CSV table of C-alpha atoms in Angstrom, one decimal:
chain,number,residue,atom,x,y,z
A,1,MET,CA,-7.1,0.6,-16.7
A,2,ALA,CA,-6.0,3.9,-17.2
A,3,PRO,CA,-8.4,6.3,-18.7
A,4,SER,CA,-8.5,7.4,-22.1
A,5,GLU,CA,-7.7,10.8,-23.2
A,6,THR,CA,-11.3,11.3,-24.6
A,7,ALA,CA,-12.5,10.3,-20.9
A,8,ILE,CA,-10.1,12.7,-19.4
A,9,LEU,CA,-11.0,15.8,-21.6
A,10,SER,CA,-14.9,14.9,-21.1
A,11,ASN,CA,-14.6,14.9,-17.5
A,12,PHE,CA,-12.7,18.0,-17.4
A,13,LEU,CA,-14.4,20.0,-19.9
A,14,LEU,CA,-18.0,18.7,-20.2
A,15,ALA,CA,-19.2,17.4,-16.9
A,16,PRO,CA,-19.1,21.0,-15.1
A,17,ALA,CA,-20.4,22.8,-18.1
A,18,PRO,CA,-24.4,22.5,-18.1
A,19,LEU,CA,-25.9,25.6,-16.9
A,20,PRO,CA,-27.8,23.8,-14.1
A,21,THR,CA,-24.6,22.5,-12.6
A,22,ILE,CA,-23.3,26.0,-12.5
A,23,MET,CA,-26.4,27.8,-11.6
A,24,SER,CA,-30.0,26.6,-10.8
A,25,LEU,CA,-33.2,28.3,-11.7
A,26,GLN,CA,-33.8,29.6,-8.4
A,27,HIS,CA,-30.5,31.1,-7.9
A,28,PHE,CA,-30.7,32.7,-11.4
A,29,THR,CA,-34.2,34.3,-10.3
A,30,GLU,CA,-32.8,35.6,-7.0
A,31,LEU,CA,-30.4,37.5,-9.1
A,32,PHE,CA,-33.4,40.0,-10.2
A,33,PRO,CA,-35.0,42.6,-8.2
A,34,LYS,CA,-38.0,41.3,-5.8
A,35,ARG,CA,-40.6,42.7,-7.8
A,36,LEU,CA,-39.6,41.3,-11.2
A,37,ARG,CA,-38.9,37.7,-9.6
A,38,SER,CA,-42.3,36.4,-10.5
A,39,HIS,CA,-42.1,37.5,-14.1
A,40,PRO,CA,-42.5,34.7,-16.7
A,41,HIS,CA,-39.9,35.9,-19.0
A,42,ILE,CA,-37.3,35.1,-16.4
A,43,ARG,CA,-37.8,31.1,-17.1
A,44,VAL,CA,-37.6,31.8,-20.6
A,45,LEU,CA,-34.5,33.6,-20.6
A,46,TYR,CA,-33.0,30.7,-18.5
A,47,ARG,CA,-34.1,28.3,-20.9
A,48,GLU,CA,-32.4,30.1,-23.7
A,49,LEU,CA,-29.2,30.5,-21.7
A,50,GLN,CA,-29.1,26.7,-21.0
A,51,GLU,CA,-29.7,26.2,-25.0
A,52,ILE,CA,-26.9,28.2,-25.7
A,53,ARG,CA,-24.7,26.4,-23.4
A,54,GLU,CA,-25.5,23.0,-24.6
A,55,GLN,CA,-24.6,24.3,-28.2
A,56,ASP,CA,-21.2,25.4,-26.9
A,57,MET,CA,-20.7,21.8,-25.2
A,58,ASP,CA,-21.4,20.0,-28.4
A,59,LEU,CA,-18.7,22.3,-30.0
A,60,VAL,CA,-16.4,21.4,-27.3
A,61,ASN,CA,-17.3,17.6,-27.9
A,62,GLU,CA,-16.5,17.8,-31.5
A,63,ASN,CA,-13.1,19.3,-30.7
A,64,ILE,CA,-12.3,16.6,-28.1
A,65,ASP,CA,-13.2,14.0,-31.0
A,66,LYS,CA,-10.8,15.8,-33.3
A,67,GLU,CA,-7.9,15.9,-30.7
A,68,THR,CA,-8.2,12.0,-30.0
A,69,VAL,CA,-8.3,11.2,-33.7
A,70,GLN,CA,-5.0,13.5,-34.0
A,71,GLY,CA,-3.5,11.6,-31.0
A,72,ASP,CA,-4.3,8.2,-32.7
A,73,ARG,CA,-2.6,9.4,-35.7
A,74,GLN,CA,0.5,10.5,-34.1
A,75,LYS,CA,0.9,7.2,-32.3
A,76,ALA,CA,0.6,5.4,-35.7
A,77,GLU,CA,3.4,7.6,-37.0
A,78,LEU,CA,5.7,6.9,-34.1
A,79,ARG,CA,5.2,3.1,-34.2
A,80,LYS,CA,6.0,3.2,-38.2
A,81,SER,CA,9.2,5.3,-37.4
A,82,LEU,CA,10.1,2.9,-34.8
A,83,MET,CA,9.8,0.0,-37.1
A,84,LYS,CA,12.0,1.6,-39.7
A,85,THR,CA,14.7,1.7,-37.2
A,86,GLY,CA,14.9,-2.1,-37.0
A,87,ILE,CA,13.2,-2.2,-33.6
A,88,ASP,CA,10.9,-5.2,-33.6
A,89,GLY,CA,9.0,-7.4,-31.0
A,90,MET,CA,8.0,-4.8,-28.7
A,91,SER,CA,5.8,-6.1,-25.9
A,92,ALA,CA,2.7,-4.5,-24.4
A,93,SER,CA,4.8,-2.7,-21.4
A,94,ASP,CA,7.4,-1.4,-24.3
A,95,GLN,CA,4.2,0.1,-26.2
A,96,ARG,CA,2.9,1.6,-23.0
A,97,GLU,CA,6.2,3.3,-22.1
A,98,MET,CA,6.6,4.5,-25.5
A,99,ASP,CA,3.0,5.9,-25.5
A,100,MET,CA,3.6,7.6,-22.0
A,101,ASP,CA,6.6,9.1,-23.7
A,102,VAL,CA,4.7,10.6,-26.3
A,103,GLU,CA,2.2,11.8,-24.0
A,104,LEU,CA,4.8,13.5,-21.6
A,105,PHE,CA,7.3,15.0,-24.0
A,106,GLY,CA,5.5,15.3,-27.4
A,107,GLN,CA,6.3,13.8,-31.0
A,108,THR,CA,9.9,14.2,-32.1
A,109,ASN,CA,10.9,13.8,-35.7
A,110,SER,CA,14.6,13.6,-35.0
A,111,MET,CA,16.0,10.0,-35.6
A,112,SER,CA,19.2,10.9,-33.9
A,113,ASP,CA,17.8,10.3,-30.5
A,114,TYR,CA,17.6,6.4,-31.2
A,115,HIS,CA,20.2,3.8,-31.8
A,116,SER,CA,20.6,1.6,-34.8
A,117,VAL,CA,22.0,-2.0,-34.7
A,118,PRO,CA,25.6,-0.7,-36.1
A,119,SER,CA,25.5,2.4,-33.7
A,120,LEU,CA,24.5,0.1,-30.6
A,121,LEU,CA,27.3,-2.2,-31.2
A,122,ASP,CA,29.7,0.4,-31.5
A,123,ALA,CA,28.8,1.9,-28.3
A,124,MET,CA,28.9,-1.4,-26.4
A,125,GLN,CA,32.2,-1.8,-27.8
A,126,ALA,CA,33.4,1.3,-26.4
A,127,ALA,CA,31.8,0.8,-23.0
A,128,CYS,CA,33.6,-2.7,-22.9
A,129,SER,CA,37.1,-1.1,-23.8
A,130,ASN,CA,36.7,1.6,-21.0
A,131,VAL,CA,35.6,-1.2,-18.4
A,132,GLU,CA,38.9,-3.1,-19.3
A,133,ARG,CA,40.9,-0.1,-19.0
A,134,GLU,CA,39.7,1.1,-15.8
A,135,VAL,CA,40.3,-2.6,-14.4
A,136,ALA,CA,44.0,-2.5,-15.7
A,137,GLU,CA,44.6,0.7,-13.9
A,138,VAL,CA,43.1,-0.8,-10.8
A,139,ASP,CA,45.2,-3.8,-10.9
A,140,ARG,CA,48.2,-1.3,-11.3
A,141,GLU,CA,47.4,0.5,-8.2
A,142,ALA,CA,46.8,-2.9,-6.2
A,143,SER,CA,50.1,-4.1,-7.1
A,144,SER,CA,52.0,-0.9,-6.2
A,145,LEU,CA,50.1,-0.7,-2.7
A,146,LEU,CA,51.1,-4.5,-2.2
A,147,SER,CA,54.8,-3.6,-3.0
A,148,ASN,CA,54.7,-0.8,-0.3
A,149,LEU,CA,53.1,-3.0,2.3
A,150,ASN,CA,55.6,-5.6,1.7
A,151,ASP,CA,58.5,-3.1,2.3
A,152,LEU,CA,56.8,-1.7,5.5
A,153,VAL,CA,56.5,-5.2,6.7
A,154,GLY,CA,60.3,-6.0,5.9
A,155,ASP,CA,61.2,-3.0,7.7
A,156,LEU,CA,59.1,-3.5,11.0
A,157,SER,CA,60.5,-7.4,11.0
A,158,ASP,CA,64.2,-5.6,10.9
A,159,LEU,CA,63.2,-3.5,13.9
A,160,ARG,CA,61.8,-6.4,15.7
A,161,TYR,CA,64.7,-8.6,15.4
A,162,GLY,CA,67.6,-5.9,15.8
A,163,LYS,CA,68.5,-5.8,12.2
A,164,MET,CA,68.5,-2.1,12.0
A,165,GLN,CA,70.7,-0.6,9.2
A,166,GLY,CA,72.3,2.9,10.0
A,167,PRO,CA,74.5,4.9,7.7
A,168,ALA,CA,77.2,3.4,5.9
A,169,GLY,CA,80.0,2.2,8.1
A,170,THR,CA,78.0,1.8,11.2
A,171,THR,CA,76.5,-1.4,12.6
A,172,GLY,CA,73.3,-2.0,14.0
A,173,ASP,CA,74.6,-1.7,17.8
A,174,GLU,CA,76.1,1.6,17.2
A,175,VAL,CA,72.7,2.7,15.5
A,176,VAL,CA,70.8,1.4,18.7
A,177,ASN,CA,73.3,3.1,21.2
A,178,GLU,CA,73.0,6.4,19.4
A,179,ALA,CA,69.1,6.2,19.8
A,180,ILE,CA,69.5,5.3,23.5
A,181,ARG,CA,71.8,8.6,23.9
A,182,GLY,CA,69.4,10.9,22.2
A,183,LEU,CA,66.5,9.9,24.5
A,184,GLN,CA,68.5,10.2,27.5
A,185,ASN,CA,69.5,13.9,26.4
A,186,LEU,CA,65.8,14.4,25.8
A,187,GLU,CA,64.8,13.4,29.1
A,188,ASN,CA,67.5,15.3,30.9
A,189,ALA,CA,66.6,18.5,28.9
A,190,THR,CA,63.0,17.9,30.0
A,191,ILE,CA,63.8,17.5,33.8
A,192,SER,CA,65.9,20.5,34.1
A,193,ARG,CA,63.3,22.8,32.5
A,194,GLN,CA,60.7,21.4,35.0
A,195,VAL,CA,62.8,22.1,37.8
A,196,SER,CA,63.7,25.9,36.4
A,197,ARG,CA,59.9,26.5,36.3
A,198,SER,CA,59.3,25.2,39.8
A,199,ARG,CA,61.7,27.7,41.2
A,200,GLN,CA,60.3,30.6,39.5
A,201,PRO,CA,57.1,32.4,41.3
A,202,HIS,CA,54.0,31.8,39.7
A,203,PRO,CA,52.6,34.8,38.3
A,204,SER,CA,48.9,33.9,39.3
A,205,THR,CA,49.7,33.3,42.9
A,206,MET,CA,47.6,35.5,45.1
A,207,PRO,CA,48.9,36.9,48.6
A,208,SER,CA,47.5,35.1,51.5
A,209,ILE,CA,46.5,36.7,54.9
A,210,THR,CA,45.7,35.1,58.3
A,211,LEU,CA,42.0,35.4,59.2
A,212,HIS,CA,40.8,34.8,62.9
A,213,PRO,CA,37.4,33.4,63.9
A,214,ARG,CA,35.1,35.8,65.9
A,215,ALA,CA,36.1,36.1,69.6
A,216,SER,CA,33.8,35.3,72.4
A,217,ARG,CA,32.3,38.1,74.0
A,218,SER,CA,33.9,39.4,77.1
A,219,PRO,CA,32.2,41.3,79.9
A,220,SER,CA,34.5,44.5,79.4
A,221,ARG,CA,33.3,45.8,76.0
A,222,VAL,CA,36.0,47.0,73.6
A,223,PRO,CA,35.4,50.0,71.5
A,224,ASN,CA,34.4,49.0,67.9
A,225,PRO,CA,35.7,51.1,65.1
A,226,LEU,CA,33.1,49.8,62.7
A,227,PRO,CA,29.8,51.2,62.2
A,228,GLN,CA,27.0,49.8,64.2
A,229,LEU,CA,24.8,47.4,62.3
A,230,LEU,CA,21.1,47.3,62.3
A,231,GLN,CA,19.7,44.7,64.6
A,232,THR,CA,16.6,42.6,64.1
A,233,PRO,CA,15.2,40.2,66.3
A,234,SER,CA,16.9,37.2,64.4
A,235,GLY,CA,20.3,38.9,64.3
A,236,LEU,CA,22.2,41.6,62.4
A,237,ALA,CA,21.0,42.9,59.1
A,238,LEU,CA,21.9,45.2,56.3
A,239,LEU,CA,19.7,48.0,55.1
A,240,GLU,CA,18.9,48.6,51.4
A,241,LEU,CA,17.2,51.7,50.6
A,242,GLN,CA,16.3,52.9,46.9
A,243,GLY,CA,17.0,56.5,47.6
A,244,THR,CA,19.7,58.9,48.6
A,245,ILE,CA,21.0,59.8,52.1
A,246,ASN,CA,21.5,63.4,52.6
A,247,ILE,CA,24.6,63.6,55.0
A,248,PRO,CA,25.3,67.0,56.7
A,249,SER,CA,28.0,69.3,55.2
A,250,GLN,CA,31.4,69.4,56.6
A,251,ASP,CA,30.7,72.6,58.6
A,252,GLU,CA,27.6,71.2,60.1
A,253,ALA,CA,29.3,68.1,61.0
A,254,THR,CA,32.1,70.0,62.6
A,255,THR,CA,29.7,72.2,64.5
A,256,SER,CA,27.9,69.4,65.9
A,257,SER,CA,30.9,67.2,66.8
A,258,ALA,CA,32.2,70.3,69.0
A,259,GLU,CA,28.9,70.6,70.9
A,260,ALA,CA,28.8,66.6,71.5
A,261,PRO,CA,30.3,65.5,74.8
A,262,ASP,CA,32.8,63.1,72.7
A,263,ALA,CA,34.3,65.1,69.7
A,264,SER,CA,35.3,61.9,67.8
A,265,VAL,CA,32.1,60.5,67.6
A,266,PHE,CA,29.4,62.1,64.9
A,267,GLU,CA,26.1,60.4,64.2
A,268,THR,CA,23.3,61.1,61.7
A,269,PRO,CA,20.0,59.8,62.6
A,270,ILE,CA,18.1,58.4,59.6
A,271,GLY,CA,15.2,57.1,61.3
A,272,LYS,CA,13.4,54.7,63.7
A,273,LEU,CA,13.1,50.8,62.9
A,274,MET,CA,10.2,49.0,64.0
A,275,PHE,CA,8.5,45.3,63.6
A,276,PRO,CA,4.9,45.5,64.1
A,277,ASP,CA,4.3,41.9,63.9
A,278,TYR,CA,7.0,40.6,66.0
A,279,SER,CA,6.2,39.3,69.5
A,280,PRO,CA,8.6,37.8,71.8
A,281,GLN,CA,6.2,35.2,72.7
A,282,ASP,CA,6.3,33.7,69.1
A,283,PRO,CA,8.2,30.6,68.3
A,284,ALA,CA,11.9,31.2,67.4
A,285,ASP,CA,11.4,29.7,63.7
A,286,ASP,CA,8.2,31.9,63.2
A,287,THR,CA,9.3,34.1,60.2
A,288,ALA,CA,5.7,35.9,59.7
A,289,TRP,CA,7.0,39.2,61.3
A,290,MET,CA,9.6,39.5,58.5
A,291,LYS,CA,7.0,40.3,56.1
A,292,ARG,CA,6.6,43.8,57.2
A,293,VAL,CA,9.2,46.5,58.6
A,294,TYR,CA,8.6,49.9,59.3
A,295,LEU,CA,11.2,52.9,58.8
A,296,TYR,CA,10.1,56.0,60.4
A,297,VAL,CA,11.9,58.9,58.7
A,298,GLY,CA,11.3,62.2,60.7
A,299,ARG,CA,8.0,62.5,62.3
A,300,TYR,CA,5.6,62.4,59.5
A,301,GLN,CA,7.1,59.7,56.7
A,302,ARG,CA,7.1,55.8,57.0
A,303,ILE,CA,8.6,53.2,54.5
A,304,THR,CA,7.5,49.9,54.7
A,305,GLY,CA,9.8,47.0,53.9
A,306,GLU,CA,10.3,43.3,54.6
A,307,VAL,CA,13.5,41.2,56.0
A,308,LYS,CA,15.0,38.8,53.6
A,309,LYS,CA,17.5,36.3,54.5
A,310,LEU,CA,20.7,36.5,52.5
A,311,PRO,CA,21.9,33.6,50.2
A,312,LYS,CA,25.4,33.8,51.8
A,313,PRO,CA,25.9,35.4,55.1
A,314,LEU,CA,28.4,38.1,54.9
A,315,ALA,CA,31.3,38.6,57.4
A,316,ILE,CA,32.4,41.9,58.9
A,317,VAL,CA,36.2,41.8,59.5
A,318,GLN,CA,38.6,44.1,61.0
A,319,ARG,CA,42.4,44.4,61.0
A,320,ARG,CA,43.7,42.7,64.2
A,321,ALA,CA,45.9,44.8,66.5
A,322,LYS,CA,49.6,43.6,66.5
A,323,PRO,CA,50.8,42.5,69.9
A,324,ALA,CA,53.3,44.7,71.7
A,325,GLY,CA,57.0,43.9,70.6
A,326,SER,CA,56.2,42.3,67.2
A,327,ALA,CA,58.0,43.4,64.3
A,328,GLY,CA,56.9,46.3,61.9
A,329,ASP,CA,57.2,44.1,58.9
A,330,ASP,CA,54.9,41.3,60.0
A,331,ALA,CA,52.0,40.4,57.9
A,332,ASP,CA,48.5,41.9,58.5
A,333,GLU,CA,45.9,39.6,60.5
A,334,LEU,CA,42.2,40.1,60.3
A,335,GLU,CA,39.6,38.9,62.6
A,336,VAL,CA,35.8,38.3,62.0
A,337,VAL,CA,33.7,41.1,64.2
A,338,GLU,CA,30.1,40.0,63.1
A,339,VAL,CA,28.3,38.0,61.1
A,340,VAL,CA,25.3,39.4,58.9
A,341,ARG,CA,22.5,37.0,57.8
A,342,TYR,CA,19.8,39.2,56.9
A,343,LYS,CA,19.0,42.4,54.9
A,344,ILE,CA,16.0,44.8,55.4
A,345,TYR,CA,14.9,45.6,51.9
A,346,PHE,CA,12.7,48.9,51.3
A,347,LYS,CA,11.4,49.3,47.7
A,348,SER,CA,8.2,51.5,48.2
A,349,ARG,CA,8.2,55.2,48.4
A,350,PRO,CA,7.5,57.0,51.8
A,351,GLU,CA,4.0,57.3,52.7
A,352,PRO,CA,2.7,60.1,55.1
A,353,VAL,CA,1.9,59.3,58.7
A,354,ASN,CA,0.6,61.3,61.8
A,355,ASP,CA,3.3,62.6,64.3
A,356,ILE,CA,5.0,59.7,66.1
């Protein structure tokens, strides 16, 4: 059973209102300084406050009773107004819904919100007329749609059985022949366009060049115009440094080249590469030595790095010499000179070492 208005207000306003519920005597005593907590007047003061609180609660209880009486009066007035409108035979559920409306939305004095018997009949007749009008409109739309479908089916039937009708003065065979000629013209135009496109060079076609594999080593070593690559115990490697290599100026290079036996060769020494952990006696698949590589720069600096395998090997290619007697306009050919599979990576700063 739903709680009454009196029970709701009492539980909300009166139940938590007594002073002992809010604050006990011990808590009230702790609010005073320690030297005064044992004073007998503290208990007397607490009792006086409790009595004042009870008087306030009695006043609130009287107001709750007045509010309940006023609510019952409003409900009775609502029932009388409903009886005047001609509504009779309300059940308990109807009465409960009406009481709920009054509680939620309040009492209304306007009689226009309720239907009388004549107004209810007029509203029902208007609703029936609207429904009949909508049904008639739907029937007309259905008839129009059915007529269109019948015409479409008839046209398709003529097409199936060869009863095609062209312009005035033409027969069905002439219409069919005209359609066939149009399709043939479309096919011929499409074929000719494809042929013309195939004859034109494609703009995205890249030029091709012949690439020869690496030649086998011959006893007589041919001079290699490419710079010498770094050599690790496992093969060729690239050197990656996070720094700048200072190349001698042009004047210094010319002077050094003049003093060298072969004036066409100029070398710039960078340093000495060492693999301290490598041993020829280790297995071929042992890669522990790759974790540490030294590059000695000068006599007092050393850089520590490591050997890493490239994700994709790099091929060093060069232009292949043309045989004697070949035409000058022949296409160039390339050949693979070396394949690089490793790189030596130095990422740390140089560290000082003793004289090597």
